[in-house]
XYZ file of C-alpha atoms in Angstrom:
611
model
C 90.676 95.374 105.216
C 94.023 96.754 103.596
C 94.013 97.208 100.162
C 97.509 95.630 100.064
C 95.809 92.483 101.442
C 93.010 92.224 98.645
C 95.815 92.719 95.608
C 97.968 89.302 96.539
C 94.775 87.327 96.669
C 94.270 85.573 93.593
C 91.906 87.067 91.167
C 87.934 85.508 91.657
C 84.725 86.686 89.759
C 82.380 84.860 92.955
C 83.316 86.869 95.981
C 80.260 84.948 97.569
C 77.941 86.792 99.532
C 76.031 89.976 98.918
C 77.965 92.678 98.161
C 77.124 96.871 99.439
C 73.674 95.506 101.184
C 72.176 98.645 102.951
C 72.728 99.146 106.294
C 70.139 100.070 108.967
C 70.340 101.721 112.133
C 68.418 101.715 115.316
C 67.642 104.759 117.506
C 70.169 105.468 120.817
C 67.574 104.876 123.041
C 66.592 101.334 121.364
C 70.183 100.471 121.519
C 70.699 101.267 125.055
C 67.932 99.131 125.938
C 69.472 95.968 123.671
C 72.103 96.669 125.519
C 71.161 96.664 128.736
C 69.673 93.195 128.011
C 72.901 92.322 126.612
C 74.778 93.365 129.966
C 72.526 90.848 132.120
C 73.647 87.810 129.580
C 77.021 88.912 129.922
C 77.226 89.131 134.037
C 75.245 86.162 134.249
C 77.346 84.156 131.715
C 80.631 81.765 132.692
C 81.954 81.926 129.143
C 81.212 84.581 126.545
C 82.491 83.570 122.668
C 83.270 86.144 120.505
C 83.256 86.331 116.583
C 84.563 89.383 114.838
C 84.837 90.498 111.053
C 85.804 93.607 108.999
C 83.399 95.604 110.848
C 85.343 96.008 113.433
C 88.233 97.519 112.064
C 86.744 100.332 109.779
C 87.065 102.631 112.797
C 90.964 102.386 112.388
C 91.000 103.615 108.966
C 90.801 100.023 107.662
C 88.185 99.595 104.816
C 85.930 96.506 104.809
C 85.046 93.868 101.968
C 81.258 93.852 101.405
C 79.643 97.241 102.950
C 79.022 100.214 100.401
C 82.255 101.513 100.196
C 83.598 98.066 100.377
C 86.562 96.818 98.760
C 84.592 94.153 96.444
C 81.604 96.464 96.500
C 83.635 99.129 94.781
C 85.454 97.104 92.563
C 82.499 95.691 91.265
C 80.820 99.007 90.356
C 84.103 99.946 88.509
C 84.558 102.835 91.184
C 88.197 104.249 92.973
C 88.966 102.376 95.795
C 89.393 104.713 98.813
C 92.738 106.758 99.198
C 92.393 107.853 102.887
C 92.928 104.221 104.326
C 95.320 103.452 106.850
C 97.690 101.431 105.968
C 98.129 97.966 108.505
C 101.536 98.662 109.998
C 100.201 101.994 111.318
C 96.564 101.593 112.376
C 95.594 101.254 115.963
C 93.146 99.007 117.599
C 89.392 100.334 117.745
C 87.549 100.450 121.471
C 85.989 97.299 120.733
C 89.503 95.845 120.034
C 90.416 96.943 123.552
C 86.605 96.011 124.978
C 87.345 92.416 123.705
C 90.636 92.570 125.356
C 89.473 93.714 128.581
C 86.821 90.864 128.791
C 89.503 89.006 128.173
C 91.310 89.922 130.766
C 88.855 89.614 133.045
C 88.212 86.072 132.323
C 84.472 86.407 131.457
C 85.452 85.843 127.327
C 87.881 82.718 126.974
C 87.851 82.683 123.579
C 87.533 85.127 120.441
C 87.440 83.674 116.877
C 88.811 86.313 114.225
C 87.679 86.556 110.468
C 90.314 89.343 110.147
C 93.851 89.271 109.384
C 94.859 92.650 110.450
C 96.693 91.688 113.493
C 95.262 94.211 115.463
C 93.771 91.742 118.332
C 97.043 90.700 119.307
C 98.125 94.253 119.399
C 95.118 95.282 121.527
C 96.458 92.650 124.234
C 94.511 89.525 123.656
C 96.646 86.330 124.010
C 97.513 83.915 120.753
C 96.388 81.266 122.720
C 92.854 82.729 123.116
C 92.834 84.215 119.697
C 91.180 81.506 116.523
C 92.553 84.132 113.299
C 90.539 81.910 110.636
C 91.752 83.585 107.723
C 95.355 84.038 108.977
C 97.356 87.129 109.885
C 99.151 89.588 107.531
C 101.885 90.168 110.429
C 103.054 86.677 111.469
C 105.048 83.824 109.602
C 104.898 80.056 110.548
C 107.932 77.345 110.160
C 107.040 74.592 107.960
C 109.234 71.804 109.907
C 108.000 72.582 113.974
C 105.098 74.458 113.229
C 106.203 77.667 115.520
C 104.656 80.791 114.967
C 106.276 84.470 114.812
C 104.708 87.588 115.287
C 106.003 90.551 113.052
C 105.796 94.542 113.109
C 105.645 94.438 109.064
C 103.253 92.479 106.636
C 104.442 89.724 104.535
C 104.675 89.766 101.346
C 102.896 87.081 99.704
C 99.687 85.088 100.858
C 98.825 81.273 100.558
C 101.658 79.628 102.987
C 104.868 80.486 100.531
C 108.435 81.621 101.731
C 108.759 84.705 103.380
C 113.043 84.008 103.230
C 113.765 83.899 106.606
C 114.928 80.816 109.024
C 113.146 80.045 111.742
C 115.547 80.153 114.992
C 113.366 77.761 117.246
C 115.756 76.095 119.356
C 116.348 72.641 117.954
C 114.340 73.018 114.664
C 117.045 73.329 112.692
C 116.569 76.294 110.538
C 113.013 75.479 109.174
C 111.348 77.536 106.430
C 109.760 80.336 107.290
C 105.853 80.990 105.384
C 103.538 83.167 105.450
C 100.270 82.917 107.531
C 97.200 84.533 105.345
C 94.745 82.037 103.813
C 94.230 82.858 99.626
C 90.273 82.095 98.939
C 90.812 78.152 97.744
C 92.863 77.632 101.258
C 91.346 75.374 103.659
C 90.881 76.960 107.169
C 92.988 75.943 109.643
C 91.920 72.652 111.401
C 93.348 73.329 115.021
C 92.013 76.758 115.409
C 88.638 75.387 113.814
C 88.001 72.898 115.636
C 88.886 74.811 119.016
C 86.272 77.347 117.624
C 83.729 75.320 117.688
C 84.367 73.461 120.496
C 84.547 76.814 122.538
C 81.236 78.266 120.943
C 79.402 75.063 121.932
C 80.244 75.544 125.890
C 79.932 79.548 125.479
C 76.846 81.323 127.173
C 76.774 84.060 125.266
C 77.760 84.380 121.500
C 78.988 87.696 120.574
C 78.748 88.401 116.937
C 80.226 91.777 115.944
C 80.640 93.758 112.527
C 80.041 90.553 110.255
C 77.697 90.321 107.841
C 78.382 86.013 108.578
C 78.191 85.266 104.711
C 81.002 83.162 104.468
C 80.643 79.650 105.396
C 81.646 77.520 107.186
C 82.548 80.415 109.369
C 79.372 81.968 109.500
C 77.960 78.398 111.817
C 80.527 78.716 114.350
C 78.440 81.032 116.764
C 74.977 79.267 115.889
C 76.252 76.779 117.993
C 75.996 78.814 121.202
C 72.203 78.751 120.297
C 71.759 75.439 119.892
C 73.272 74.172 122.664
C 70.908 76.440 124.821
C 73.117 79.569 124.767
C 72.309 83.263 123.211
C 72.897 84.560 119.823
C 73.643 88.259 120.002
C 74.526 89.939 116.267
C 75.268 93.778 116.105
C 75.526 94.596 112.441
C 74.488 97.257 110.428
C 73.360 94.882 108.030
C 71.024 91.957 107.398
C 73.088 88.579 108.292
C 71.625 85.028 106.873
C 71.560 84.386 110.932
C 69.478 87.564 111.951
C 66.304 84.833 112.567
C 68.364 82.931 115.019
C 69.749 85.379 116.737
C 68.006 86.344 120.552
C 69.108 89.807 120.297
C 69.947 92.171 117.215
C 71.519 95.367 117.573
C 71.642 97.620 114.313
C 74.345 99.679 115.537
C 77.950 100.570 115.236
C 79.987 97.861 116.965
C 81.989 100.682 118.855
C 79.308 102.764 120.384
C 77.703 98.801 121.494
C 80.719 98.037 123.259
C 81.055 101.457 124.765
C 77.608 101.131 126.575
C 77.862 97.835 127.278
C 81.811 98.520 129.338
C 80.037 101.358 130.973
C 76.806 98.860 132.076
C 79.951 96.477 133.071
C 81.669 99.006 135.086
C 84.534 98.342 133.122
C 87.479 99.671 132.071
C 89.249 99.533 128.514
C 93.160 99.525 129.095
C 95.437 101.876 126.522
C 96.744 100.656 123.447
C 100.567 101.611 123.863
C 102.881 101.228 121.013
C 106.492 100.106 121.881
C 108.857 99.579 118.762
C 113.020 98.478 119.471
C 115.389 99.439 117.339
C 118.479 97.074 117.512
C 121.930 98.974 117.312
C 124.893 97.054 116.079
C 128.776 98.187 116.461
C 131.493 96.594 114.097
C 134.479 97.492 115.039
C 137.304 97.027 112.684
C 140.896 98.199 112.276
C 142.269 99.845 109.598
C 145.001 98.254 108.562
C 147.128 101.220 106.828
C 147.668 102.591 109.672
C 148.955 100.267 112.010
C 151.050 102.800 113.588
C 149.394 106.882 113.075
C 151.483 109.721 111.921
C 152.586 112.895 113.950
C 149.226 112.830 115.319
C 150.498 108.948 116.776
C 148.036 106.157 117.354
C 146.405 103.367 114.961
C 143.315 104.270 113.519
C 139.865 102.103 112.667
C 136.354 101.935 111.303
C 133.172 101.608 112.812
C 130.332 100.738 111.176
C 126.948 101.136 113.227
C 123.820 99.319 111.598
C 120.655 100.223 112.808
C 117.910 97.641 112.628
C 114.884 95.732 113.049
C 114.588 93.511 116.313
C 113.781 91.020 113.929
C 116.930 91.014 112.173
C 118.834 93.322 109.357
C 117.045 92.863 106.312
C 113.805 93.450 107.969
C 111.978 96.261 107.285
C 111.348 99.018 109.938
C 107.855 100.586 109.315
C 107.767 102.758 111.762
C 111.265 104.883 110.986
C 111.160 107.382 108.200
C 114.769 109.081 108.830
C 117.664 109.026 111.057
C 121.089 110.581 111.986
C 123.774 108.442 114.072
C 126.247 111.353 115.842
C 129.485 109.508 117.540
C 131.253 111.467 120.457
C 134.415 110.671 122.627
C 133.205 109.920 126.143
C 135.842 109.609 128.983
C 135.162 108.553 132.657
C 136.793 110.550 135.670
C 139.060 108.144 136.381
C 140.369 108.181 132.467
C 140.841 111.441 132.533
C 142.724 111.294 135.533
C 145.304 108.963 134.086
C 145.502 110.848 131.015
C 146.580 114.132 132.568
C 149.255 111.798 134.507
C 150.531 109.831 131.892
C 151.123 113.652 129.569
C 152.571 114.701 132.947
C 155.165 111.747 132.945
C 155.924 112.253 128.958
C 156.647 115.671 129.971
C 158.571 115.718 133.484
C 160.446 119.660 133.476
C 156.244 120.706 133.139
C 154.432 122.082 136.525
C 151.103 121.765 137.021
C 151.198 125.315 136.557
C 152.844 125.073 133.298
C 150.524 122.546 132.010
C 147.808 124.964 132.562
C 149.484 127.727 130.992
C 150.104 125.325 128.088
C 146.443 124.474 128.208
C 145.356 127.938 127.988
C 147.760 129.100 124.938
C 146.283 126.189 123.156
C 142.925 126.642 123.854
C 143.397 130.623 122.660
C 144.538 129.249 119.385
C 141.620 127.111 118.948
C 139.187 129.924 119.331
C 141.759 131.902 116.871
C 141.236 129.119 114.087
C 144.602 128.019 114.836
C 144.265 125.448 116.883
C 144.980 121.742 115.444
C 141.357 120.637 115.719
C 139.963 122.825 112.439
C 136.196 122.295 112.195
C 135.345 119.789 109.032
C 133.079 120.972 106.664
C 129.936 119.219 107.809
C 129.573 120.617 110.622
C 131.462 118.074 112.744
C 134.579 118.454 114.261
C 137.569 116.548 113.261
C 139.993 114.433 115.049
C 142.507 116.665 115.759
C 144.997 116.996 118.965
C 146.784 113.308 119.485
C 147.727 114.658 122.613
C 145.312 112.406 124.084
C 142.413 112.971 121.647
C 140.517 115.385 123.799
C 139.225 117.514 121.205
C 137.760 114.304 118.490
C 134.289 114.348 117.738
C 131.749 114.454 117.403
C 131.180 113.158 113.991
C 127.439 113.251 111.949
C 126.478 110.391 109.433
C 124.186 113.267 108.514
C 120.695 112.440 107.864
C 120.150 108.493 106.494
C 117.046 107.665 104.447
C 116.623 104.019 102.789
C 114.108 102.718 99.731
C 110.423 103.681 101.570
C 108.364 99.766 102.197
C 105.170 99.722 100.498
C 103.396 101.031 103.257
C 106.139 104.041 103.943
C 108.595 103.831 106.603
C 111.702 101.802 105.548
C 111.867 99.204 103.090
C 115.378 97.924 105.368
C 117.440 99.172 108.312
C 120.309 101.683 108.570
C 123.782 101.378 108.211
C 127.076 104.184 108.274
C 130.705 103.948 108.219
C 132.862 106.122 110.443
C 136.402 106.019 109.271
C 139.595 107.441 110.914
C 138.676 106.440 114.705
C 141.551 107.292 116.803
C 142.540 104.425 118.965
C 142.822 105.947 122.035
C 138.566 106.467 121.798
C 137.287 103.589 123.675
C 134.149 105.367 124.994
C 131.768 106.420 122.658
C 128.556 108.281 123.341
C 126.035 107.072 120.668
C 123.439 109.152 119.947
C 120.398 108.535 117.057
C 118.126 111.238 116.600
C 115.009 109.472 115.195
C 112.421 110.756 112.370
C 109.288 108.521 112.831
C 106.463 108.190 109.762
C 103.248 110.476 110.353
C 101.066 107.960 111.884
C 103.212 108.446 115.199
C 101.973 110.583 117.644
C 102.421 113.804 116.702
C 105.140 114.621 120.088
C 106.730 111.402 119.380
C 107.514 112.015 115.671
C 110.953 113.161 116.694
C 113.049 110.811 119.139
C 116.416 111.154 120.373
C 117.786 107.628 121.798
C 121.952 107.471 123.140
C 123.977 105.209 124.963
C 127.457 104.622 125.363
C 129.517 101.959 124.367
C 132.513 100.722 125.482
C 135.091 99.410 122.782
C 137.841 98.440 124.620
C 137.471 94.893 123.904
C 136.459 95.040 121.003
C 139.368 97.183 119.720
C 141.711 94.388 121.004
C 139.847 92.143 119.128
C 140.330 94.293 115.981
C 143.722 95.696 116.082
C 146.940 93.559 114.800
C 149.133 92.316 117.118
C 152.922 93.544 116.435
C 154.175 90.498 118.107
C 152.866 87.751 115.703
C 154.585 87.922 112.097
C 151.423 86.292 110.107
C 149.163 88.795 112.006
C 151.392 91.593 110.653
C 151.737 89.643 107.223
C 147.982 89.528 107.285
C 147.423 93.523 108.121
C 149.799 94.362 105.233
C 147.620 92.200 102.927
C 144.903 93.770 103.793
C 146.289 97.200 103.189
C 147.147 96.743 99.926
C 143.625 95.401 98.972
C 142.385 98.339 100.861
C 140.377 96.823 103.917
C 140.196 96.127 106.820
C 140.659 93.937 109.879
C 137.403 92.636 111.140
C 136.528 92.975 114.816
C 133.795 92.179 117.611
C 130.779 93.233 117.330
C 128.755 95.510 120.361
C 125.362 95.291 120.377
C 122.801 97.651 121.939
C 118.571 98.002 122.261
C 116.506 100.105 122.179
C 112.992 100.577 123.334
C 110.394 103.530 122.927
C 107.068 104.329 122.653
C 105.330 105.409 119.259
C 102.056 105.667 119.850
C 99.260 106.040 122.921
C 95.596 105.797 122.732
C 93.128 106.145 125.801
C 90.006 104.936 125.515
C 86.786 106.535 126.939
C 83.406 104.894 126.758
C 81.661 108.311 127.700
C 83.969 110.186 124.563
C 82.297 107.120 122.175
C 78.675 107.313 123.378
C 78.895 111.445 123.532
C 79.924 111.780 119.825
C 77.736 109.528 118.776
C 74.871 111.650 119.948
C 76.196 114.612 119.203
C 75.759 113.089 115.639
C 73.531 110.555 114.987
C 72.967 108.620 111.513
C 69.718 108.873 110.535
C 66.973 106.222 111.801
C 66.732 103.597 109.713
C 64.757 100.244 110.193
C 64.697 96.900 107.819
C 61.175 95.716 107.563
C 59.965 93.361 109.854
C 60.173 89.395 108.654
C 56.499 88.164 107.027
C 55.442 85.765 108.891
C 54.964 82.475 106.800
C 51.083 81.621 107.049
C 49.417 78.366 106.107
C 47.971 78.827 102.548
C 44.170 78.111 102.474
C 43.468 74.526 100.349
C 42.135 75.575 97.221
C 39.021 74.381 95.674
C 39.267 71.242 93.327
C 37.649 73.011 89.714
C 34.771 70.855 88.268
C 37.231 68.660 85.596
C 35.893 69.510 82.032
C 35.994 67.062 78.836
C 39.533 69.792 77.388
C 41.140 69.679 81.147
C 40.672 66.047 81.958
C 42.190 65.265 78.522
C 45.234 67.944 79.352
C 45.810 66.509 82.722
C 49.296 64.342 81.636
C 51.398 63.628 78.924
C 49.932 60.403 79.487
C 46.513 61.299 78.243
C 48.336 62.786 75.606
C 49.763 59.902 74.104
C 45.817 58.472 74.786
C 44.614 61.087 72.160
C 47.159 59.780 70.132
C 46.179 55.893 69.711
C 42.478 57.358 69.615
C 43.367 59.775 66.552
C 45.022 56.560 64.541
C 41.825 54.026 65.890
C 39.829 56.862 64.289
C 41.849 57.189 61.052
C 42.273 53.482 60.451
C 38.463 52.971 60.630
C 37.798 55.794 58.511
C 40.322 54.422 55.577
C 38.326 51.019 56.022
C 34.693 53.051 54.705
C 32.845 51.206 57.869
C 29.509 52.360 57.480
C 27.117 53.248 60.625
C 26.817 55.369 63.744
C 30.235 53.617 65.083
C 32.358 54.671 61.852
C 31.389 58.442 62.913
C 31.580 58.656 66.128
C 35.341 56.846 65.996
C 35.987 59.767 63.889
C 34.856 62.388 66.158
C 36.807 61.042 69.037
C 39.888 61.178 66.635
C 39.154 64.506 65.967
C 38.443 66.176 69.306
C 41.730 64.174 70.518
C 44.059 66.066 68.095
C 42.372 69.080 68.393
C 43.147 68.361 72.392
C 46.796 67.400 71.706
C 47.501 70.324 70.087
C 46.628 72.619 72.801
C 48.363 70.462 75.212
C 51.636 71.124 73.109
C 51.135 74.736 72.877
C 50.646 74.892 69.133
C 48.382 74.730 66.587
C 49.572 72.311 64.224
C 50.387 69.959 67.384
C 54.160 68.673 66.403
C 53.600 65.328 67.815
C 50.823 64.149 65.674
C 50.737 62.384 62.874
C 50.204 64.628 59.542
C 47.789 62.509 58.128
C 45.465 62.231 61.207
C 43.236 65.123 60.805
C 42.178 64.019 57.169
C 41.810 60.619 58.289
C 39.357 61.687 60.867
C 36.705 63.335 58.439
């Protein structure tokens, strides 16, 4: 699991369970053959119930809890914790991720019960609805008022069902609280998806048990109760599990190359994992008020401020984006252009077409001269020059945007830039974001160019004075002299792309596998418990009968003081010594019975008595 994950749980010295146990691994052909036996459960079975832990996910980079380079195994020994994790937002689903989802899909496994809170079986395709995440999910966030659940592309923040700060937008909730959805250790499971558990392992065939060491309880029942209610147990661990003795079949293997053999007895195939993130592009249009009416150049001016964001909304983080640049350009349709060359035409009546070429041509000389009104701005970018229609503006650069990095790298935020000194007359713009993505993209994805164009028109209307209404103009001034501006509509655009693709071979698993093999190693096989032999009843002897009890203790006791008292009396005759033999011999007995010499219990006096 994420190391992230383990710091906001609350401190505990009892992790419970055994932590760093050895793990043990069978030979291919062994495995193959569990397998195989496996495969015949599984085509034979209605309903197959599966229950996965961390094992599952240390083939995406993700380090467990209790194996030997464990989280708590680690931090117990007082060693480093791992450095070449990947990080949650990032890592993809494993092939038994996408094995479970295919299953799944095909209908033969209704129901999979989750120990982890990595998010990564909803990612691999498996539905919410068919999905029991026990200890809650680092990537979703519940409303406290109507209970509905949201799925995220970022981890919360905190653990234990507190405020994440956002609303929830349920129609006709209100505006509930948004909370987190991870369990802390003292949190009680949740009852719906527990009792739907355990209901669904009861009418399961098959019970699927992968990369869990089941040491936790009450989770670790759940799939016992496929066996007994007449169903299979099937466990494939690398290590010993409290349930290995009820389990019909154990497989001491990784949980990857078991589902890869097992698709491939199937005849089925594992879908991609395709990752699709949507970048939500905001335009706020907004007139600038000092310059209701433009200089020689002619025309109002405005702002546009473009915010680049989450599809979850503005102040969510974007994990995924390291970088980007926002480029605006002037984009005209035919029929624009059209009526711009007649409209200059009609300013201008004594000018010819031919004349407005020549015109056209001495002006475009001059630009290539450095003459030219449209001078190239220091950036890079060219400036708004000619007003003669605005032909020649753009484009313009926001240059290259970086926010605070999230704890996991990527952006802590979105993305947001201010383009000032819009000429009016622009009411096509060609939007173009040229996209830096984190390293855990695919390597030809890292760099993605996304555009669109967006027309302003209305929105400009929206934004821009109005001459004819006095407290509109009173308004604009007052907002010049504070130096802002006149708020306007907003355009909003999306957009969709792919960050990551993973195929899936079963053949590619199996192969590398035995190109490599771990070394063979078995656990020894469980003693059998045999009936102990009765053992002979010893011949009792005059110290062992006397030893038997604390109650023949005390007996040597009120014989010692018998003994004593007759002794003090001077009785004469074989009775008076014998009484004090019997007193003796009993202390002497008592004291072994206590384990000391001196016997503590006894009276001081009795031994002199008894002479």
């Amino acid at each position: 699991m994420s190391l992230g994950y383990a710091d906001r749980l609350k401190p505990k010295k009892n992790l419970g369970g055994q932590l760093g146990a050895q793990e043990f691994h069978q030979d291919l052909e062994d495995i193959r053959k569990g397998v195989q036996e496996l495969a015949g459960w599984v085509r034979d079975a209605k309903r197959v119930f599966v229950f996965t832990g961390a094992g599952i996910s240390t083939a995406c980079g993700i380090p467990d809890f209790r194996g030997p380079n464990g989280i708590w195994t680690l931090r117990k020994k007082g060693e480093p914790l791992p450095t070449n994790f990947t990080p949650f937002e990032y890592a993809r689903p494993s092939f038994t991720h996408m094995a479970i989802a295919a299953l799944v899909g095909a209908g033969k496994c209704p129901y999979v019960c989750s120990q982890n809170v990595d998010s990564l079986h909803l990612w691999s395709g498996v539905p919410r609805a068919a999905l029991a995440e026990l200890h809650g999910n680092c990537f979703a966030e519940r409303c406290r008022g109507c209970g509905a659940e949201y799925a995220r592309d970022f981890q919360m923040e905190t653990v234990d069902f507190r405020p994440t700060g956002r609303r929830c937008s349920s129609p006709g909730c209100g505006g509930g609280v948004l909370v987190d959805n991870i369990l802390d250790w003292d949190t009680p499971l949740p009852q719906d998806e527990l009792d739907e558990a355990v209901k669904q392992a009861e009418e399961a065939d098959v019970a699927l048990v992968l990369g869990t060491s089941l040491q936790i309880q009450p989770a670790n029942e759940i799939p016992v109760l496929t066996r007994d209610e007449g169903g299979k147990l099937v466990i494939v661990n690398l290590q010993k599990t409290p349930k290995d003795r009820r389990a019909n079949l154990l497989l001491r293997a990784r949980v990857d190359l078991a589902m890869a053999l097992l698709m491939r007895e199937l005849g089925m195939q594992v879908p991609p994992y395709i990752r699709t993130e949507t970048l939500v592009v905001d335009h706020e249009v907004a007139a600038a008020a000092a310059a209701v009416s433009g200089p020689a150049s002619g025309g109002a001016v405005y702002g546009l401020t473009v915010h680049v964001s989450s599809r979850h909304g503005r102040s969510c983080p974007l994990p995924i984006v390291e970088s980007l640049e926002i480029v605006l350009q002037k984009e005209e349709t035919d029929v624009q252009v059209k009526q711009e060359q007649g409209q200059q035409q009609q300013q201008q009546p004594g000018c010819g077409v031919k004349q407005e070429q020549q015109r056209q041509k001495e002006e475009d000389g001059q630009r290539r001269n450095g003459h030219g009104a449209a001078a190239g701005s220091g950036d890079g970018t060219e400036a708004s020059g000619s007003g003669r229609g605005g032909a020649a503006w753009g484009p313009v650069s926001s240059g290259v945007l970086t926010v605070a990095p999230g704890a996991c790298g990527g952006s802590s935020t979105g993305y947001s830039h201010c383009f000032s000194g819009l000429p009016a007359h622009v009411r096509r713009l060609r939007c173009s974001l040229r996209v830096r993505l984190v390293r855990y993209a695919d390597a030809d994805k890292r760099e993605v160019l996304l555009s669109h164009t967006v027309d302003l028109g209305e929105a400009l209307a929206l934004a821009a004075p109005s001459s004819a209404s006095s407290s509109t103009s009173g308004k604009a001034a007052s907002k010049a002299a504070a130096g802002e501006q006149e708020t306007g509509a907003t355009v909003s655009v999306r957009h969709s792309f792919v960050s990551q693709r993973t195929d899936y071979d079963a053949g590619a698993v199996i192969d590398a596998f035995a190109a490599n093999p771990p070394p063979v190693v078995l656990p020894e096989p469980p003693r059998k418990r045999q009936k102990k032999d009765p053992s002979p009843v010893p011949a009792p002897t005059r110290v062992s009968a006397r030893r038997a009890s604390r109650n023949s203790q005390r007996a040597g006791y009120s014989a010692a003081d018998e003994a004593g008292a007759a002794g003090a009396e001077g009785s004469a005759g074989p009775s008076s010594g014998r009484s004090g033999e019997l007193g003796e011999e009993a202390a002497r007995t008592a004291a072994m019975v206590d384990g000391s010499g001196c016997g503590e219990e006894l009276p001081s006096d009795s031994g002199d008595e008894g002479s």
